[in-house]
Amino acid sequence: MDNVLSFRRGHTPLLISMPHPGILLTPAVEAGLVEAALERPDTDWHIPLLYDFAAGMGVGTLEACYSRYVIDLNRPEDDAPLYASATTGLYPATLFDGEPLYRAGMEPSAEERARYLEEIWRPYHQTLAAELARLKAEFGYALLFDAHSIRSSVPRLFDGLLPDFNLGTNSGASCAEALAQRLRSVCAGAADYSHVLNGRFKGGHITRHYGQPDQHIHAVQLELSQCTYMEEQLPYDYREDLAEPTQVVLRQLLQAMLDWGRERYGR
């Protein structure tokens, strides 16, 4: 498959992973989706644009181009559940609101889905693993920031309104506690925004699998409420007036990771 991912190498120990901004569909998926799903409502809209300042910081980026409706890159390949509460799987069957994703009998075949695993999921994870290994070889450590966003209200997934900044470290297992607290302090200093550490979103497969602080690879997920930078309803417009102050905090988070890494590892 063409246009599976977009990868830009940086010159710092930090890599941003963006597994869910893609909107491309395969013919088999597009043919079977219900009408509401064709609008891709569960996309992490505009995430590459929101983080476009990262290049100037020397931070690398890895961006998925296919929709999570084809295959979810933040789920393990064996589709083991990550949460005890409502969630979606490697091959999503429902929208976030719980409605069916496909018209009856129109799901892609097992053969199609096996191809998505080989040609979309594996290249993303191979690129991610190789770049983290390269960073660790060059710097002695690697930092991974898994960038996500979601509507501020999804009653099936969480009660009430989601905090603006939702940091996840797999309950402390995916990065050093000192780094997690450094990032939490950044969010606490952003008076106009709410935040939580390891709340509803503790980190998906990418954070849990690649975060190995004992091996000097530290991973953090940020689930950002979409009301902080865009319109949450169709046509999902990017809001520069909202995004600019949010980018200030995002830049501070990335800089805090870089500063912590230099202090901890001396480079």
mmCIF file of C-alpha atoms in Angstrom:
data_model
loop_
_atom_site.group_PDB
_atom_site.id
_atom_site.type_symbol
_atom_site.label_atom_id
_atom_site.label_comp_id
_atom_site.label_asym_id
_atom_site.label_seq_id
_atom_site.Cartn_x
_atom_site.Cartn_y
_atom_site.Cartn_z
ATOM 1 C CA MET A 1 0.000 0.000 0.000
ATOM 2 C CA ASP A 2 1.190 3.523 -0.768
ATOM 3 C CA ASN A 3 1.275 6.439 1.673
ATOM 4 C CA VAL A 4 1.218 4.223 4.750
ATOM 5 C CA LEU A 5 3.195 6.631 6.915
ATOM 6 C CA SER A 6 5.140 9.884 6.965
ATOM 7 C CA PHE A 7 8.411 9.891 8.882
ATOM 8 C CA ARG A 8 10.731 12.841 9.529
ATOM 9 C CA ARG A 9 13.920 12.238 11.478
ATOM 10 C CA GLY A 10 14.962 14.804 14.074
ATOM 11 C CA HIS A 11 18.275 15.558 15.748
ATOM 12 C CA THR A 12 17.247 15.195 19.390
ATOM 13 C CA PRO A 13 16.489 12.063 21.480
ATOM 14 C CA LEU A 14 12.746 12.749 21.226
ATOM 15 C CA LEU A 15 10.300 11.214 18.736
ATOM 16 C CA ILE A 16 6.604 12.090 18.413
ATOM 17 C CA SER A 17 4.363 9.208 17.322
ATOM 18 C CA MET A 18 0.992 10.099 15.744
ATOM 19 C CA PRO A 19 -0.909 6.849 15.113
ATOM 20 C CA HIS A 20 -4.425 8.220 14.558
ATOM 21 C CA PRO A 21 -4.531 11.344 12.335
ATOM 22 C CA GLY A 22 -4.895 9.322 9.116
ATOM 23 C CA ILE A 23 -8.022 9.481 6.977
ATOM 24 C CA LEU A 24 -7.180 7.103 4.114
ATOM 25 C CA LEU A 25 -9.481 4.116 3.680
ATOM 26 C CA THR A 26 -9.012 0.913 1.743
ATOM 27 C CA PRO A 27 -11.700 0.105 -0.859
ATOM 28 C CA ALA A 28 -13.014 -2.794 1.248
ATOM 29 C CA VAL A 29 -13.352 -0.643 4.365
ATOM 30 C CA GLU A 30 -14.902 2.316 2.561
ATOM 31 C CA ALA A 31 -17.461 0.097 0.825
ATOM 32 C CA GLY A 32 -18.726 -1.297 4.120
ATOM 33 C CA LEU A 33 -18.821 1.709 6.438
ATOM 34 C CA VAL A 34 -22.079 3.172 7.677
ATOM 35 C CA GLU A 35 -22.748 6.697 6.457
ATOM 36 C CA ALA A 36 -21.766 8.340 9.772
ATOM 37 C CA ALA A 37 -18.368 6.606 9.716
ATOM 38 C CA LEU A 38 -17.474 8.027 6.314
ATOM 39 C CA GLU A 39 -16.934 11.364 8.058
ATOM 40 C CA ARG A 40 -14.209 9.692 10.197
ATOM 41 C CA PRO A 41 -15.530 11.234 13.441
ATOM 42 C CA ASP A 42 -13.050 9.345 15.669
ATOM 43 C CA THR A 43 -9.973 10.696 13.893
ATOM 44 C CA ASP A 44 -7.249 12.544 15.813
ATOM 45 C CA TRP A 45 -7.895 15.555 13.614
ATOM 46 C CA HIS A 46 -5.110 18.016 12.695
ATOM 47 C CA ILE A 47 -2.523 16.495 15.037
ATOM 48 C CA PRO A 48 0.369 16.901 12.537
ATOM 49 C CA LEU A 49 -0.574 20.562 12.060
ATOM 50 C CA LEU A 50 -0.855 21.117 15.801
ATOM 51 C CA TYR A 51 2.669 19.768 16.316
ATOM 52 C CA ASP A 52 4.228 21.418 13.261
ATOM 53 C CA PHE A 53 6.472 23.485 15.550
ATOM 54 C CA ALA A 54 8.306 20.323 16.639
ATOM 55 C CA ALA A 55 10.578 20.322 13.585
ATOM 56 C CA GLY A 56 12.079 23.606 14.756
ATOM 57 C CA MET A 57 12.927 21.941 18.061
ATOM 58 C CA GLY A 58 14.771 19.124 16.325
ATOM 59 C CA VAL A 59 12.097 16.596 17.295
ATOM 60 C CA GLY A 60 11.318 13.760 14.885
ATOM 61 C CA THR A 61 7.779 12.787 13.907
ATOM 62 C CA LEU A 62 6.085 9.594 12.721
ATOM 63 C CA GLU A 63 2.592 10.008 11.293
ATOM 64 C CA ALA A 64 0.094 7.356 10.186
ATOM 65 C CA CYS A 65 -1.818 8.015 6.969
ATOM 66 C CA TYR A 66 -4.540 5.343 7.108
ATOM 67 C CA SER A 67 -7.612 5.720 9.280
ATOM 68 C CA ARG A 68 -7.897 3.806 12.532
ATOM 69 C CA TYR A 69 -11.046 2.303 10.991
ATOM 70 C CA VAL A 70 -8.770 0.238 8.725
ATOM 71 C CA ILE A 71 -6.479 -0.923 11.529
ATOM 72 C CA ASP A 72 -5.660 0.665 14.873
ATOM 73 C CA LEU A 73 -1.916 1.153 15.239
ATOM 74 C CA ASN A 74 -2.267 1.729 18.979
ATOM 75 C CA ARG A 75 -3.518 -1.802 19.615
ATOM 76 C CA PRO A 76 -1.386 -4.964 19.912
ATOM 77 C CA GLU A 77 -1.316 -7.272 16.922
ATOM 78 C CA ASP A 78 -2.991 -10.049 18.924
ATOM 79 C CA ASP A 79 -5.847 -7.622 19.729
ATOM 80 C CA ALA A 80 -5.574 -8.239 23.478
ATOM 81 C CA PRO A 81 -7.841 -5.721 25.287
ATOM 82 C CA LEU A 82 -6.076 -2.767 26.884
ATOM 83 C CA TYR A 83 -8.906 -1.493 29.061
ATOM 84 C CA ALA A 84 -11.501 -3.249 31.201
ATOM 85 C CA SER A 85 -14.023 -0.543 30.258
ATOM 86 C CA ALA A 86 -15.453 0.182 26.801
ATOM 87 C CA THR A 87 -12.855 0.515 24.062
ATOM 88 C CA THR A 88 -12.189 -0.372 20.422
ATOM 89 C CA GLY A 89 -9.957 -3.098 19.053
ATOM 90 C CA LEU A 90 -7.284 -3.689 16.435
ATOM 91 C CA TYR A 91 -10.006 -3.849 13.777
ATOM 92 C CA PRO A 92 -12.687 -1.520 15.164
ATOM 93 C CA ALA A 93 -16.275 -2.739 14.915
ATOM 94 C CA THR A 94 -17.968 0.303 16.454
ATOM 95 C CA LEU A 95 -17.733 4.057 16.499
ATOM 96 C CA PHE A 96 -16.711 5.658 19.787
ATOM 97 C CA ASP A 97 -20.399 6.171 20.576
ATOM 98 C CA GLY A 98 -20.995 2.418 20.343
ATOM 99 C CA GLU A 99 -22.858 2.417 17.035
ATOM 100 C CA PRO A 100 -21.809 -0.211 14.468
ATOM 101 C CA LEU A 101 -18.988 0.868 12.185
ATOM 102 C CA TYR A 102 -20.049 -1.377 9.295
ATOM 103 C CA ARG A 103 -23.291 -2.227 7.595
ATOM 104 C CA ALA A 104 -24.369 -5.792 8.348
ATOM 105 C CA GLY A 105 -22.180 -8.348 6.595
ATOM 106 C CA MET A 106 -19.923 -5.674 5.051
ATOM 107 C CA GLU A 107 -16.833 -5.997 7.225
ATOM 108 C CA PRO A 108 -13.520 -6.588 5.405
ATOM 109 C CA SER A 109 -12.571 -10.237 5.025
ATOM 110 C CA ALA A 110 -10.013 -11.979 7.201
ATOM 111 C CA GLU A 111 -7.652 -11.960 4.218
ATOM 112 C CA GLU A 112 -8.056 -8.188 3.794
ATOM 113 C CA ARG A 113 -7.380 -7.601 7.459
ATOM 114 C CA ALA A 114 -4.300 -9.808 7.414
ATOM 115 C CA ARG A 115 -3.004 -7.588 4.616
ATOM 116 C CA TYR A 116 -3.642 -4.462 6.696
ATOM 117 C CA LEU A 117 -1.606 -5.960 9.515
ATOM 118 C CA GLU A 118 1.322 -6.694 7.209
ATOM 119 C CA GLU A 119 1.201 -3.572 5.055
ATOM 120 C CA ILE A 120 0.026 -0.843 7.477
ATOM 121 C CA TRP A 121 0.507 -1.937 11.104
ATOM 122 C CA ARG A 122 3.913 -3.581 10.710
ATOM 123 C CA PRO A 123 5.616 -0.788 8.725
ATOM 124 C CA TYR A 124 4.567 1.776 11.325
ATOM 125 C CA HIS A 125 5.850 -0.292 14.219
ATOM 126 C CA GLN A 126 9.011 -1.320 12.396
ATOM 127 C CA THR A 127 9.785 2.340 11.729
ATOM 128 C CA LEU A 128 8.983 3.291 15.318
ATOM 129 C CA ALA A 129 11.129 0.536 16.804
ATOM 130 C CA ALA A 130 14.037 1.230 14.462
ATOM 131 C CA GLU A 131 14.048 4.952 15.215
ATOM 132 C CA LEU A 132 13.909 4.428 18.979
ATOM 133 C CA ALA A 133 16.817 1.992 18.653
ATOM 134 C CA ARG A 134 18.751 4.554 16.613
ATOM 135 C CA LEU A 135 18.103 7.299 19.150
ATOM 136 C CA LYS A 136 19.184 5.079 22.013
ATOM 137 C CA ALA A 137 22.354 4.100 20.160
ATOM 138 C CA GLU A 138 23.189 7.752 19.472
ATOM 139 C CA PHE A 139 22.208 9.363 22.773
ATOM 140 C CA GLY A 140 22.198 6.481 25.244
ATOM 141 C CA TYR A 141 18.448 6.883 25.746
ATOM 142 C CA ALA A 142 15.264 7.630 23.783
ATOM 143 C CA LEU A 143 12.123 9.617 24.531
ATOM 144 C CA LEU A 144 8.751 8.851 22.957
ATOM 145 C CA PHE A 145 5.744 11.195 23.000
ATOM 146 C CA ASP A 146 2.610 9.469 21.685
ATOM 147 C CA ALA A 147 0.291 12.248 20.490
ATOM 148 C CA HIS A 148 -3.480 11.741 20.444
ATOM 149 C CA SER A 149 -6.687 13.740 20.648
ATOM 150 C CA ILE A 150 -10.349 12.988 21.307
ATOM 151 C CA ARG A 151 -13.659 14.766 21.668
ATOM 152 C CA SER A 152 -14.105 16.260 25.111
ATOM 153 C CA SER A 153 -17.334 14.312 25.629
ATOM 154 C CA VAL A 154 -17.748 10.646 24.662
ATOM 155 C CA PRO A 155 -20.223 9.227 27.203
ATOM 156 C CA ARG A 156 -19.585 5.600 26.217
ATOM 157 C CA LEU A 157 -15.868 5.929 26.997
ATOM 158 C CA PHE A 158 -15.825 8.250 30.010
ATOM 159 C CA ASP A 159 -18.156 10.178 32.310
ATOM 160 C CA GLY A 160 -18.573 13.925 32.007
ATOM 161 C CA LEU A 161 -16.029 16.124 30.249
ATOM 162 C CA LEU A 162 -12.494 14.918 29.693
ATOM 163 C CA PRO A 163 -9.703 17.064 31.174
ATOM 164 C CA ASP A 164 -7.858 19.118 28.553
ATOM 165 C CA PHE A 165 -4.485 17.378 28.953
ATOM 166 C CA ASN A 166 -4.572 13.641 29.743
ATOM 167 C CA LEU A 167 -1.084 12.309 30.384
ATOM 168 C CA GLY A 168 -0.586 8.542 30.455
ATOM 169 C CA THR A 169 2.447 6.561 31.583
ATOM 170 C CA ASN A 170 0.834 3.132 32.059
ATOM 171 C CA SER A 171 0.435 3.917 35.755
ATOM 172 C CA GLY A 172 4.118 4.790 36.025
ATOM 173 C CA ALA A 173 5.511 1.783 34.139
ATOM 174 C CA SER A 174 6.404 3.446 30.814
ATOM 175 C CA CYS A 175 8.699 6.256 31.973
ATOM 176 C CA ALA A 176 10.691 7.462 34.943
ATOM 177 C CA GLU A 177 8.523 8.936 37.692
ATOM 178 C CA ALA A 178 10.645 12.095 37.713
ATOM 179 C CA LEU A 179 9.822 12.674 34.047
ATOM 180 C CA ALA A 180 6.115 12.108 34.612
ATOM 181 C CA GLN A 181 6.100 14.614 37.451
ATOM 182 C CA ARG A 182 8.029 17.137 35.335
ATOM 183 C CA LEU A 183 5.315 16.943 32.695
ATOM 184 C CA ARG A 184 2.574 17.100 35.287
ATOM 185 C CA SER A 185 4.144 20.288 36.642
ATOM 186 C CA VAL A 186 4.049 21.843 33.175
ATOM 187 C CA CYS A 187 0.328 21.118 32.925
ATOM 188 C CA ALA A 188 -0.291 22.393 36.461
ATOM 189 C CA GLY A 189 1.354 25.666 35.469
ATOM 190 C CA ALA A 190 -1.028 26.123 32.530
ATOM 191 C CA ALA A 191 -3.779 27.862 34.487
ATOM 192 C CA ASP A 192 -6.296 27.935 31.636
ATOM 193 C CA TYR A 193 -6.274 24.161 31.168
ATOM 194 C CA SER A 194 -7.259 21.130 33.222
ATOM 195 C CA HIS A 195 -5.118 18.004 33.355
ATOM 196 C CA VAL A 196 -4.771 14.521 34.813
ATOM 197 C CA LEU A 197 -2.011 11.917 34.999
ATOM 198 C CA ASN A 198 -3.063 8.292 34.407
ATOM 199 C CA GLY A 199 -6.764 9.004 34.454
ATOM 200 C CA ARG A 200 -9.106 7.370 31.927
ATOM 201 C CA PHE A 201 -6.300 7.201 29.355
ATOM 202 C CA LYS A 202 -3.185 5.581 30.795
ATOM 203 C CA GLY A 203 -1.557 4.906 27.445
ATOM 204 C CA GLY A 204 -2.311 2.445 24.676
ATOM 205 C CA HIS A 205 -0.181 -0.260 23.113
ATOM 206 C CA ILE A 206 2.523 2.109 21.872
ATOM 207 C CA THR A 207 3.156 3.640 25.289
ATOM 208 C CA ARG A 208 2.940 0.291 27.075
ATOM 209 C CA HIS A 209 5.049 -1.672 24.606
ATOM 210 C CA TYR A 210 7.845 0.793 23.846
ATOM 211 C CA GLY A 211 8.130 2.480 27.237
ATOM 212 C CA GLN A 212 10.943 0.579 28.956
ATOM 213 C CA PRO A 213 12.557 2.947 31.449
ATOM 214 C CA ASP A 214 14.855 0.201 32.746
ATOM 215 C CA GLN A 215 16.231 0.088 29.180
ATOM 216 C CA HIS A 216 16.385 3.917 29.040
ATOM 217 C CA ILE A 217 13.411 4.301 26.702
ATOM 218 C CA HIS A 218 10.788 6.574 28.254
ATOM 219 C CA ALA A 219 7.306 6.816 26.707
ATOM 220 C CA VAL A 220 4.416 9.153 27.513
ATOM 221 C CA GLN A 221 0.986 9.416 25.887
ATOM 222 C CA LEU A 222 -0.960 12.645 25.671
ATOM 223 C CA GLU A 223 -4.676 12.407 24.953
ATOM 224 C CA LEU A 224 -5.600 16.012 24.227
ATOM 225 C CA SER A 225 -9.182 17.220 24.386
ATOM 226 C CA GLN A 226 -10.099 18.464 20.909
ATOM 227 C CA CYS A 227 -11.937 21.484 22.273
ATOM 228 C CA THR A 228 -8.491 22.969 22.979
ATOM 229 C CA TYR A 229 -7.660 23.448 19.301
ATOM 230 C CA MET A 230 -10.568 22.679 16.930
ATOM 231 C CA GLU A 231 -14.285 22.458 16.368
ATOM 232 C CA GLU A 232 -15.433 19.092 17.699
ATOM 233 C CA GLN A 233 -18.343 18.796 15.265
ATOM 234 C CA LEU A 234 -18.442 18.725 11.472
ATOM 235 C CA PRO A 235 -16.592 19.983 9.534
ATOM 236 C CA TYR A 236 -13.962 19.595 12.291
ATOM 237 C CA ASP A 237 -12.260 22.886 11.532
ATOM 238 C CA TYR A 238 -8.873 23.741 12.999
ATOM 239 C CA ARG A 239 -9.161 26.815 15.234
ATOM 240 C CA GLU A 240 -5.976 28.877 15.176
ATOM 241 C CA ASP A 241 -7.254 31.051 18.038
ATOM 242 C CA LEU A 242 -7.602 27.975 20.230
ATOM 243 C CA ALA A 243 -4.573 26.121 18.898
ATOM 244 C CA GLU A 244 -1.968 28.841 19.462
ATOM 245 C CA PRO A 245 -2.193 28.952 23.273
ATOM 246 C CA THR A 246 -2.449 25.153 23.367
ATOM 247 C CA GLN A 247 0.732 24.908 21.322
ATOM 248 C CA VAL A 248 2.510 26.977 23.962
ATOM 249 C CA VAL A 249 1.812 24.228 26.511
ATOM 250 C CA LEU A 250 2.666 21.456 24.057
ATOM 251 C CA ARG A 251 6.009 23.102 23.334
ATOM 252 C CA GLN A 252 6.661 23.332 27.065
ATOM 253 C CA LEU A 253 5.899 19.624 27.465
ATOM 254 C CA LEU A 254 8.301 18.625 24.702
ATOM 255 C CA GLN A 255 10.983 20.966 26.025
ATOM 256 C CA ALA A 256 10.520 19.547 29.517
ATOM 257 C CA MET A 257 11.167 16.055 28.147
ATOM 258 C CA LEU A 258 14.309 17.202 26.378
ATOM 259 C CA ASP A 259 15.559 19.081 29.444
ATOM 260 C CA TRP A 260 14.891 16.111 31.714
ATOM 261 C CA GLY A 261 16.749 13.799 29.362
ATOM 262 C CA ARG A 262 19.807 16.030 29.260
ATOM 263 C CA GLU A 263 19.794 16.382 33.037
ATOM 264 C CA ARG A 264 19.349 12.644 33.595
ATOM 265 C CA TYR A 265 21.728 11.353 30.943
ATOM 266 C CA GLY A 266 24.097 14.257 30.392
ATOM 267 C CA ARG A 267 23.382 14.661 26.685
#
